[in-house]
Amino acid sequence: MKNEIYTQILEETTRVNARLIAVSKTKSAPEILHLYHQGQRLFGENKVQELTEKQAILPLDIEWHLIGHLQRNKVKFIAPFVGMIHSVDSEKLLAEINKEAMKNERIIPCLLQIHIADEETKFGFSPDEVMDLLKQHKLQNFPNVAICGLMGMATNTENEVQITQEFASLKKLFDTLKETFFSGNPHFKELSMGMSSDYKMALEQGATLIRVGSLLFGKR
Ligand SMILES: *Cc1c(COP(=O)(O)O)cnc(C)c1O
């Protein structure tokens, strides 16, 4: 485990008042505990089954974020405990999260995932789709969901100009939505962007949450 890298990324992140999510997918409980014992409490997983298995055996004060694509029929497994769902990409999924949150008598923090990459494979709303959703006041139907901001993934490329532009465009959309639809709403404040390869650019462009895995835990 790379303690020095952890300390460095944590320092870079807290310097700009952002938070580091340690992405622990495929990593074992002891590996996670190693970071936990250095003070890390925020962990991210991309699969529901892996998330629930780890949550059951690891310390209860870990805040677990789901960062990967979420199928509606699996929402019920994480609804009792999940700290935030980053990957909300449809109105149907919002409805399901709301239903399960209600059953658990809680409000589940969520981010709307926005498609910013120049790739077909990544999930998410387009900026136009998210505008439409908000214009139609659809969120009023989901009182047990707290929309806390946006999440996005940049294109998997070496082109740093392109990555920076994609992050900047997500930040711009975030600012526009905040002003237009969430003014006075204290929940809407998170911008989740940046992974091992591009977190520095993400922090420069205004990320409040970065999701870093392989740089902390080593290759998967
Ligand atoms: C795996 C994953 C990450 C972290 O990726 P690394 O390159 O290992 O830092 C971030 N976000 C999502 C959605 C992921 O699935």
PDB file of C-alpha atoms and ligand atoms in Angstrom:
ATOM      1  CA  MET A   1       0.000   0.000   0.000  1.00  0.00           C
ATOM      2  CA  LYS A   2       1.291   3.382  -1.024  1.00  0.00           C
ATOM      3  CA  ASN A   3       1.100   5.588   2.052  1.00  0.00           C
ATOM      4  CA  GLU A   4       3.036   8.462   0.554  1.00  0.00           C
ATOM      5  CA  ILE A   5       0.755   8.716  -2.447  1.00  0.00           C
ATOM      6  CA  TYR A   6      -2.286   8.635  -0.181  1.00  0.00           C
ATOM      7  CA  THR A   7      -0.938  11.489   1.910  1.00  0.00           C
ATOM      8  CA  GLN A   8      -0.066  13.481  -1.196  1.00  0.00           C
ATOM      9  CA  ILE A   9      -3.447  13.086  -2.912  1.00  0.00           C
ATOM     10  CA  LEU A  10      -5.248  13.815   0.345  1.00  0.00           C
ATOM     11  CA  GLU A  11      -3.247  16.999   0.729  1.00  0.00           C
ATOM     12  CA  GLU A  12      -3.932  18.116  -2.855  1.00  0.00           C
ATOM     13  CA  THR A  13      -7.626  17.390  -2.357  1.00  0.00           C
ATOM     14  CA  THR A  14      -8.173  19.052   1.004  1.00  0.00           C
ATOM     15  CA  ARG A  15      -6.173  22.110  -0.083  1.00  0.00           C
ATOM     16  CA  VAL A  16      -9.052  22.976  -2.427  1.00  0.00           C
ATOM     17  CA  ASN A  17     -11.730  21.820   0.027  1.00  0.00           C
ATOM     18  CA  ALA A  18     -12.561  18.758  -2.038  1.00  0.00           C
ATOM     19  CA  ARG A  19     -12.935  15.213  -0.731  1.00  0.00           C
ATOM     20  CA  LEU A  20     -11.151  12.041  -1.774  1.00  0.00           C
ATOM     21  CA  ILE A  21     -13.140   8.883  -2.443  1.00  0.00           C
ATOM     22  CA  ALA A  22     -10.910   5.826  -2.244  1.00  0.00           C
ATOM     23  CA  VAL A  23     -12.216   3.532  -4.978  1.00  0.00           C
ATOM     24  CA  SER A  24     -11.764   0.072  -3.502  1.00  0.00           C
ATOM     25  CA  LYS A  25     -13.385  -2.122  -6.175  1.00  0.00           C
ATOM     26  CA  THR A  26     -11.722  -5.558  -6.438  1.00  0.00           C
ATOM     27  CA  LYS A  27      -9.629  -4.759  -3.339  1.00  0.00           C
ATOM     28  CA  SER A  28      -9.782  -6.898  -0.204  1.00  0.00           C
ATOM     29  CA  ALA A  29     -11.015  -5.972   3.253  1.00  0.00           C
ATOM     30  CA  PRO A  30      -7.452  -5.837   4.678  1.00  0.00           C
ATOM     31  CA  GLU A  31      -6.394  -3.463   1.911  1.00  0.00           C
ATOM     32  CA  ILE A  32      -9.357  -1.235   2.676  1.00  0.00           C
ATOM     33  CA  LEU A  33      -8.649  -1.387   6.417  1.00  0.00           C
ATOM     34  CA  HIS A  34      -5.100  -0.287   5.766  1.00  0.00           C
ATOM     35  CA  LEU A  35      -6.379   3.028   4.401  1.00  0.00           C
ATOM     36  CA  TYR A  36      -9.105   3.141   7.040  1.00  0.00           C
ATOM     37  CA  HIS A  37      -6.444   3.057   9.742  1.00  0.00           C
ATOM     38  CA  GLN A  38      -4.807   6.058   8.116  1.00  0.00           C
ATOM     39  CA  GLY A  39      -8.046   7.937   8.587  1.00  0.00           C
ATOM     40  CA  GLN A  40      -9.847   7.343   5.293  1.00  0.00           C
ATOM     41  CA  ARG A  41     -13.614   6.952   5.769  1.00  0.00           C
ATOM     42  CA  LEU A  42     -14.982   7.592   2.287  1.00  0.00           C
ATOM     43  CA  PHE A  43     -14.857   4.604  -0.074  1.00  0.00           C
ATOM     44  CA  GLY A  44     -16.356   3.990  -3.504  1.00  0.00           C
ATOM     45  CA  GLU A  45     -17.455   0.772  -5.175  1.00  0.00           C
ATOM     46  CA  ASN A  46     -18.908   0.209  -8.626  1.00  0.00           C
ATOM     47  CA  LYS A  47     -20.818  -3.049  -8.074  1.00  0.00           C
ATOM     48  CA  VAL A  48     -23.760  -3.592  -5.761  1.00  0.00           C
ATOM     49  CA  GLN A  49     -22.878  -7.097  -4.648  1.00  0.00           C
ATOM     50  CA  GLU A  50     -19.291  -6.207  -3.812  1.00  0.00           C
ATOM     51  CA  LEU A  51     -20.465  -3.105  -1.996  1.00  0.00           C
ATOM     52  CA  THR A  52     -22.968  -4.958   0.201  1.00  0.00           C
ATOM     53  CA  GLU A  53     -20.488  -7.728   1.010  1.00  0.00           C
ATOM     54  CA  LYS A  54     -17.843  -5.256   2.102  1.00  0.00           C
ATOM     55  CA  GLN A  55     -20.251  -3.054   4.017  1.00  0.00           C
ATOM     56  CA  ALA A  56     -21.306  -6.075   6.068  1.00  0.00           C
ATOM     57  CA  ILE A  57     -17.805  -6.902   7.293  1.00  0.00           C
ATOM     58  CA  LEU A  58     -16.056  -3.529   7.486  1.00  0.00           C
ATOM     59  CA  PRO A  59     -16.372  -0.768  10.117  1.00  0.00           C
ATOM     60  CA  LEU A  60     -19.766   0.885  10.279  1.00  0.00           C
ATOM     61  CA  ASP A  61     -18.403   4.423  10.148  1.00  0.00           C
ATOM     62  CA  ILE A  62     -17.231   3.969   6.559  1.00  0.00           C
ATOM     63  CA  GLU A  63     -19.270   6.096   4.173  1.00  0.00           C
ATOM     64  CA  TRP A  64     -19.883   4.013   1.047  1.00  0.00           C
ATOM     65  CA  HIS A  65     -20.523   5.641  -2.311  1.00  0.00           C
ATOM     66  CA  LEU A  66     -21.822   3.719  -5.305  1.00  0.00           C
ATOM     67  CA  ILE A  67     -20.021   5.067  -8.364  1.00  0.00           C
ATOM     68  CA  GLY A  68     -20.856   2.485 -11.051  1.00  0.00           C
ATOM     69  CA  HIS A  69     -23.914   1.853 -13.182  1.00  0.00           C
ATOM     70  CA  LEU A  70     -26.888   0.836 -11.046  1.00  0.00           C
ATOM     71  CA  GLN A  71     -29.675  -1.482 -12.171  1.00  0.00           C
ATOM     72  CA  ARG A  72     -33.087  -0.713 -10.771  1.00  0.00           C
ATOM     73  CA  ASN A  73     -33.630  -4.190  -9.330  1.00  0.00           C
ATOM     74  CA  LYS A  74     -30.519  -3.792  -7.182  1.00  0.00           C
ATOM     75  CA  VAL A  75     -31.341  -0.487  -5.523  1.00  0.00           C
ATOM     76  CA  LYS A  76     -33.021  -2.275  -2.609  1.00  0.00           C
ATOM     77  CA  PHE A  77     -29.780  -3.919  -1.523  1.00  0.00           C
ATOM     78  CA  ILE A  78     -27.924  -0.658  -0.948  1.00  0.00           C
ATOM     79  CA  ALA A  79     -30.797   1.641   0.037  1.00  0.00           C
ATOM     80  CA  PRO A  80     -30.460   0.960   3.795  1.00  0.00           C
ATOM     81  CA  PHE A  81     -26.894   2.239   4.069  1.00  0.00           C
ATOM     82  CA  VAL A  82     -25.461   3.833   0.917  1.00  0.00           C
ATOM     83  CA  GLY A  83     -23.952   7.272   1.551  1.00  0.00           C
ATOM     84  CA  MET A  84     -24.312   8.570  -1.987  1.00  0.00           C
ATOM     85  CA  ILE A  85     -25.193   7.225  -5.433  1.00  0.00           C
ATOM     86  CA  HIS A  86     -23.090   8.937  -8.119  1.00  0.00           C
ATOM     87  CA  SER A  87     -24.501   7.139 -11.132  1.00  0.00           C
ATOM     88  CA  VAL A  88     -28.122   8.240 -11.453  1.00  0.00           C
ATOM     89  CA  ASP A  89     -28.750   8.235 -15.186  1.00  0.00           C
ATOM     90  CA  SER A  90     -32.512   7.960 -15.674  1.00  0.00           C
ATOM     91  CA  GLU A  91     -35.791   9.137 -14.265  1.00  0.00           C
ATOM     92  CA  LYS A  92     -36.858   5.523 -13.734  1.00  0.00           C
ATOM     93  CA  LEU A  93     -33.831   4.928 -11.561  1.00  0.00           C
ATOM     94  CA  LEU A  94     -34.628   8.061  -9.563  1.00  0.00           C
ATOM     95  CA  ALA A  95     -38.136   6.748  -8.971  1.00  0.00           C
ATOM     96  CA  GLU A  96     -36.806   3.412  -7.763  1.00  0.00           C
ATOM     97  CA  ILE A  97     -34.258   5.023  -5.429  1.00  0.00           C
ATOM     98  CA  ASN A  98     -37.015   7.232  -4.043  1.00  0.00           C
ATOM     99  CA  LYS A  99     -39.242   4.220  -3.406  1.00  0.00           C
ATOM    100  CA  GLU A 100     -36.542   2.264  -1.597  1.00  0.00           C
ATOM    101  CA  ALA A 101     -35.405   5.323   0.359  1.00  0.00           C
ATOM    102  CA  MET A 102     -38.971   5.773   1.545  1.00  0.00           C
ATOM    103  CA  LYS A 103     -39.158   2.155   2.707  1.00  0.00           C
ATOM    104  CA  ASN A 104     -36.002   2.731   4.706  1.00  0.00           C
ATOM    105  CA  GLU A 105     -37.286   6.049   6.041  1.00  0.00           C
ATOM    106  CA  ARG A 106     -34.305   7.948   4.778  1.00  0.00           C
ATOM    107  CA  ILE A 107     -33.244  10.446   2.173  1.00  0.00           C
ATOM    108  CA  ILE A 108     -30.578   9.141  -0.182  1.00  0.00           C
ATOM    109  CA  PRO A 109     -28.011  11.636  -1.522  1.00  0.00           C
ATOM    110  CA  CYS A 110     -27.593  11.243  -5.295  1.00  0.00           C
ATOM    111  CA  LEU A 111     -25.654  12.776  -8.145  1.00  0.00           C
ATOM    112  CA  LEU A 112     -26.911  13.037 -11.703  1.00  0.00           C
ATOM    113  CA  GLN A 113     -24.399  11.402 -14.014  1.00  0.00           C
ATOM    114  CA  ILE A 114     -23.712  13.493 -17.088  1.00  0.00           C
ATOM    115  CA  HIS A 115     -22.263  12.118 -20.287  1.00  0.00           C
ATOM    116  CA  ILE A 116     -19.293  14.354 -21.093  1.00  0.00           C
ATOM    117  CA  ALA A 117     -16.896  11.921 -22.753  1.00  0.00           C
ATOM    118  CA  ASP A 118     -16.354  11.551 -26.436  1.00  0.00           C
ATOM    119  CA  GLU A 119     -17.197   7.838 -26.142  1.00  0.00           C
ATOM    120  CA  GLU A 120     -20.378   5.881 -26.644  1.00  0.00           C
ATOM    121  CA  THR A 121     -19.881   3.415 -23.820  1.00  0.00           C
ATOM    122  CA  LYS A 122     -20.337   5.700 -20.854  1.00  0.00           C
ATOM    123  CA  PHE A 123     -23.689   6.067 -19.147  1.00  0.00           C
ATOM    124  CA  GLY A 124     -25.339   9.330 -18.223  1.00  0.00           C
ATOM    125  CA  PHE A 125     -27.758  12.084 -19.144  1.00  0.00           C
ATOM    126  CA  SER A 126     -26.829  14.485 -21.897  1.00  0.00           C
ATOM    127  CA  PRO A 127     -26.842  18.146 -20.777  1.00  0.00           C
ATOM    128  CA  ASP A 128     -30.113  18.631 -22.720  1.00  0.00           C
ATOM    129  CA  GLU A 129     -31.773  15.652 -21.071  1.00  0.00           C
ATOM    130  CA  VAL A 130     -30.868  16.848 -17.598  1.00  0.00           C
ATOM    131  CA  MET A 131     -32.176  20.331 -18.427  1.00  0.00           C
ATOM    132  CA  ASP A 132     -35.490  18.829 -19.540  1.00  0.00           C
ATOM    133  CA  LEU A 133     -35.768  16.717 -16.405  1.00  0.00           C
ATOM    134  CA  LEU A 134     -35.271  19.750 -14.195  1.00  0.00           C
ATOM    135  CA  LYS A 135     -37.449  22.106 -16.259  1.00  0.00           C
ATOM    136  CA  GLN A 136     -40.367  19.745 -15.903  1.00  0.00           C
ATOM    137  CA  HIS A 137     -39.990  19.859 -12.098  1.00  0.00           C
ATOM    138  CA  LYS A 138     -39.697  16.086 -12.071  1.00  0.00           C
ATOM    139  CA  LEU A 139     -37.624  16.060  -8.891  1.00  0.00           C
ATOM    140  CA  GLN A 140     -40.653  17.087  -6.845  1.00  0.00           C
ATOM    141  CA  ASN A 141     -41.883  13.527  -7.340  1.00  0.00           C
ATOM    142  CA  PHE A 142     -38.895  12.186  -5.470  1.00  0.00           C
ATOM    143  CA  PRO A 143     -38.877  13.687  -1.974  1.00  0.00           C
ATOM    144  CA  ASN A 144     -36.673  10.923  -0.557  1.00  0.00           C
ATOM    145  CA  VAL A 145     -33.876  11.654  -2.995  1.00  0.00           C
ATOM    146  CA  ALA A 146     -31.529  14.580  -2.364  1.00  0.00           C
ATOM    147  CA  ILE A 147     -29.888  15.695  -5.583  1.00  0.00           C
ATOM    148  CA  CYS A 148     -26.460  16.792  -4.395  1.00  0.00           C
ATOM    149  CA  GLY A 149     -24.820  17.626  -7.706  1.00  0.00           C
ATOM    150  CA  LEU A 150     -23.312  16.092 -10.824  1.00  0.00           C
ATOM    151  CA  MET A 151     -20.905  13.317 -11.732  1.00  0.00           C
ATOM    152  CA  GLY A 152     -18.975  12.811 -14.941  1.00  0.00           C
ATOM    153  CA  MET A 153     -16.147  10.842 -16.504  1.00  0.00           C
ATOM    154  CA  ALA A 154     -13.779  12.341 -19.038  1.00  0.00           C
ATOM    155  CA  THR A 155     -12.742  10.553 -22.200  1.00  0.00           C
ATOM    156  CA  ASN A 156     -10.084   7.915 -21.708  1.00  0.00           C
ATOM    157  CA  THR A 157      -7.357   9.755 -23.633  1.00  0.00           C
ATOM    158  CA  GLU A 158      -3.869  11.156 -23.164  1.00  0.00           C
ATOM    159  CA  ASN A 159      -5.080  14.482 -24.543  1.00  0.00           C
ATOM    160  CA  GLU A 160      -5.034  16.734 -21.496  1.00  0.00           C
ATOM    161  CA  VAL A 161      -6.540  19.655 -23.365  1.00  0.00           C
ATOM    162  CA  GLN A 162      -9.586  17.561 -24.209  1.00  0.00           C
ATOM    163  CA  ILE A 163      -9.919  16.229 -20.639  1.00  0.00           C
ATOM    164  CA  THR A 164      -9.650  19.728 -19.199  1.00  0.00           C
ATOM    165  CA  GLN A 165     -12.300  20.967 -21.630  1.00  0.00           C
ATOM    166  CA  GLU A 166     -14.657  18.155 -20.683  1.00  0.00           C
ATOM    167  CA  PHE A 167     -14.264  18.871 -16.964  1.00  0.00           C
ATOM    168  CA  ALA A 168     -14.695  22.603 -17.584  1.00  0.00           C
ATOM    169  CA  SER A 169     -17.909  21.968 -19.489  1.00  0.00           C
ATOM    170  CA  LEU A 170     -19.268  19.858 -16.630  1.00  0.00           C
ATOM    171  CA  LYS A 171     -18.392  22.588 -14.143  1.00  0.00           C
ATOM    172  CA  LYS A 172     -20.170  25.119 -16.334  1.00  0.00           C
ATOM    173  CA  LEU A 173     -23.269  22.940 -16.510  1.00  0.00           C
ATOM    174  CA  PHE A 174     -23.118  22.495 -12.726  1.00  0.00           C
ATOM    175  CA  ASP A 175     -22.997  26.280 -12.204  1.00  0.00           C
ATOM    176  CA  THR A 176     -25.862  26.855 -14.627  1.00  0.00           C
ATOM    177  CA  LEU A 177     -28.082  24.207 -13.040  1.00  0.00           C
ATOM    178  CA  LYS A 178     -27.293  25.439  -9.559  1.00  0.00           C
ATOM    179  CA  GLU A 179     -28.252  28.974 -10.446  1.00  0.00           C
ATOM    180  CA  THR A 180     -31.331  28.018 -12.453  1.00  0.00           C
ATOM    181  CA  PHE A 181     -32.862  25.151 -10.520  1.00  0.00           C
ATOM    182  CA  PHE A 182     -31.144  24.819  -7.142  1.00  0.00           C
ATOM    183  CA  SER A 183     -30.584  28.333  -5.893  1.00  0.00           C
ATOM    184  CA  GLY A 184     -31.055  28.317  -2.149  1.00  0.00           C
ATOM    185  CA  ASN A 185     -30.819  24.515  -2.058  1.00  0.00           C
ATOM    186  CA  PRO A 186     -27.894  23.673   0.240  1.00  0.00           C
ATOM    187  CA  HIS A 187     -27.670  20.059  -0.983  1.00  0.00           C
ATOM    188  CA  PHE A 188     -26.654  20.842  -4.549  1.00  0.00           C
ATOM    189  CA  LYS A 189     -22.930  21.377  -4.062  1.00  0.00           C
ATOM    190  CA  GLU A 190     -20.997  18.338  -5.276  1.00  0.00           C
ATOM    191  CA  LEU A 191     -19.120  17.897  -8.514  1.00  0.00           C
ATOM    192  CA  SER A 192     -17.726  14.368  -8.741  1.00  0.00           C
ATOM    193  CA  MET A 193     -15.047  14.158 -11.420  1.00  0.00           C
ATOM    194  CA  GLY A 194     -11.484  12.912 -11.760  1.00  0.00           C
ATOM    195  CA  MET A 195      -9.877   9.486 -11.356  1.00  0.00           C
ATOM    196  CA  SER A 196      -6.260   8.318 -10.965  1.00  0.00           C
ATOM    197  CA  SER A 197      -5.174   9.544 -14.380  1.00  0.00           C
ATOM    198  CA  ASP A 198      -6.917  12.921 -14.369  1.00  0.00           C
ATOM    199  CA  TYR A 199      -7.734  13.968 -10.795  1.00  0.00           C
ATOM    200  CA  LYS A 200      -5.326  16.925 -10.843  1.00  0.00           C
ATOM    201  CA  MET A 201      -7.112  18.414 -13.843  1.00  0.00           C
ATOM    202  CA  ALA A 202     -10.459  17.718 -12.189  1.00  0.00           C
ATOM    203  CA  LEU A 203      -9.426  19.552  -9.013  1.00  0.00           C
ATOM    204  CA  GLU A 204      -8.238  22.506 -11.097  1.00  0.00           C
ATOM    205  CA  GLN A 205     -11.626  22.621 -12.810  1.00  0.00           C
ATOM    206  CA  GLY A 206     -13.600  22.630  -9.583  1.00  0.00           C
ATOM    207  CA  ALA A 207     -14.210  19.015  -8.548  1.00  0.00           C
ATOM    208  CA  THR A 208     -15.480  18.638  -4.972  1.00  0.00           C
ATOM    209  CA  LEU A 209     -15.233  14.841  -4.998  1.00  0.00           C
ATOM    210  CA  ILE A 210     -12.510  12.859  -6.752  1.00  0.00           C
ATOM    211  CA  ARG A 211     -12.697   9.092  -7.224  1.00  0.00           C
ATOM    212  CA  VAL A 212      -9.242   7.551  -7.074  1.00  0.00           C
ATOM    213  CA  GLY A 213      -8.571   3.816  -7.141  1.00  0.00           C
ATOM    214  CA  SER A 214      -5.471   2.389  -8.795  1.00  0.00           C
ATOM    215  CA  LEU A 215      -3.165   5.184  -7.708  1.00  0.00           C
ATOM    216  CA  LEU A 216      -3.961   4.400  -4.052  1.00  0.00           C
ATOM    217  CA  PHE A 217      -4.334   0.639  -4.131  1.00  0.00           C
ATOM    218  CA  GLY A 218      -2.173  -0.352  -7.079  1.00  0.00           C
ATOM    219  CA  LYS A 219      -3.278  -1.883 -10.372  1.00  0.00           C
ATOM    220  CA  ARG A 220      -6.429  -3.988 -10.464  1.00  0.00           C
TER     221      ARG A 220
HETATM  222  C1  LIG B   1     -12.912   2.475 -11.181  1.00  0.00           C
HETATM  223  C2  LIG B   1     -13.543   3.813 -11.189  1.00  0.00           C
HETATM  224  C3  LIG B   1     -12.828   4.942 -10.761  1.00  0.00           C
HETATM  225  C4  LIG B   1     -11.389   4.907 -10.304  1.00  0.00           C
HETATM  226  O1  LIG B   1     -10.548   4.581 -11.364  1.00  0.00           O
HETATM  227  P1  LIG B   1      -8.949   4.594 -11.173  1.00  0.00           P
HETATM  228  O2  LIG B   1      -8.441   4.808 -12.548  1.00  0.00           O
HETATM  229  O3  LIG B   1      -8.586   3.262 -10.614  1.00  0.00           O
HETATM  230  O4  LIG B   1      -8.606   5.697 -10.259  1.00  0.00           O
HETATM  231  C5  LIG B   1     -13.492   6.157 -10.764  1.00  0.00           C
HETATM  232  N1  LIG B   1     -14.774   6.264 -11.158  1.00  0.00           N
HETATM  233  C6  LIG B   1     -15.487   5.205 -11.571  1.00  0.00           C
HETATM  234  C7  LIG B   1     -16.893   5.402 -11.997  1.00  0.00           C
HETATM  235  C8  LIG B   1     -14.900   3.945 -11.595  1.00  0.00           C
HETATM  236  O5  LIG B   1     -15.605   2.889 -12.007  1.00  0.00           O
END
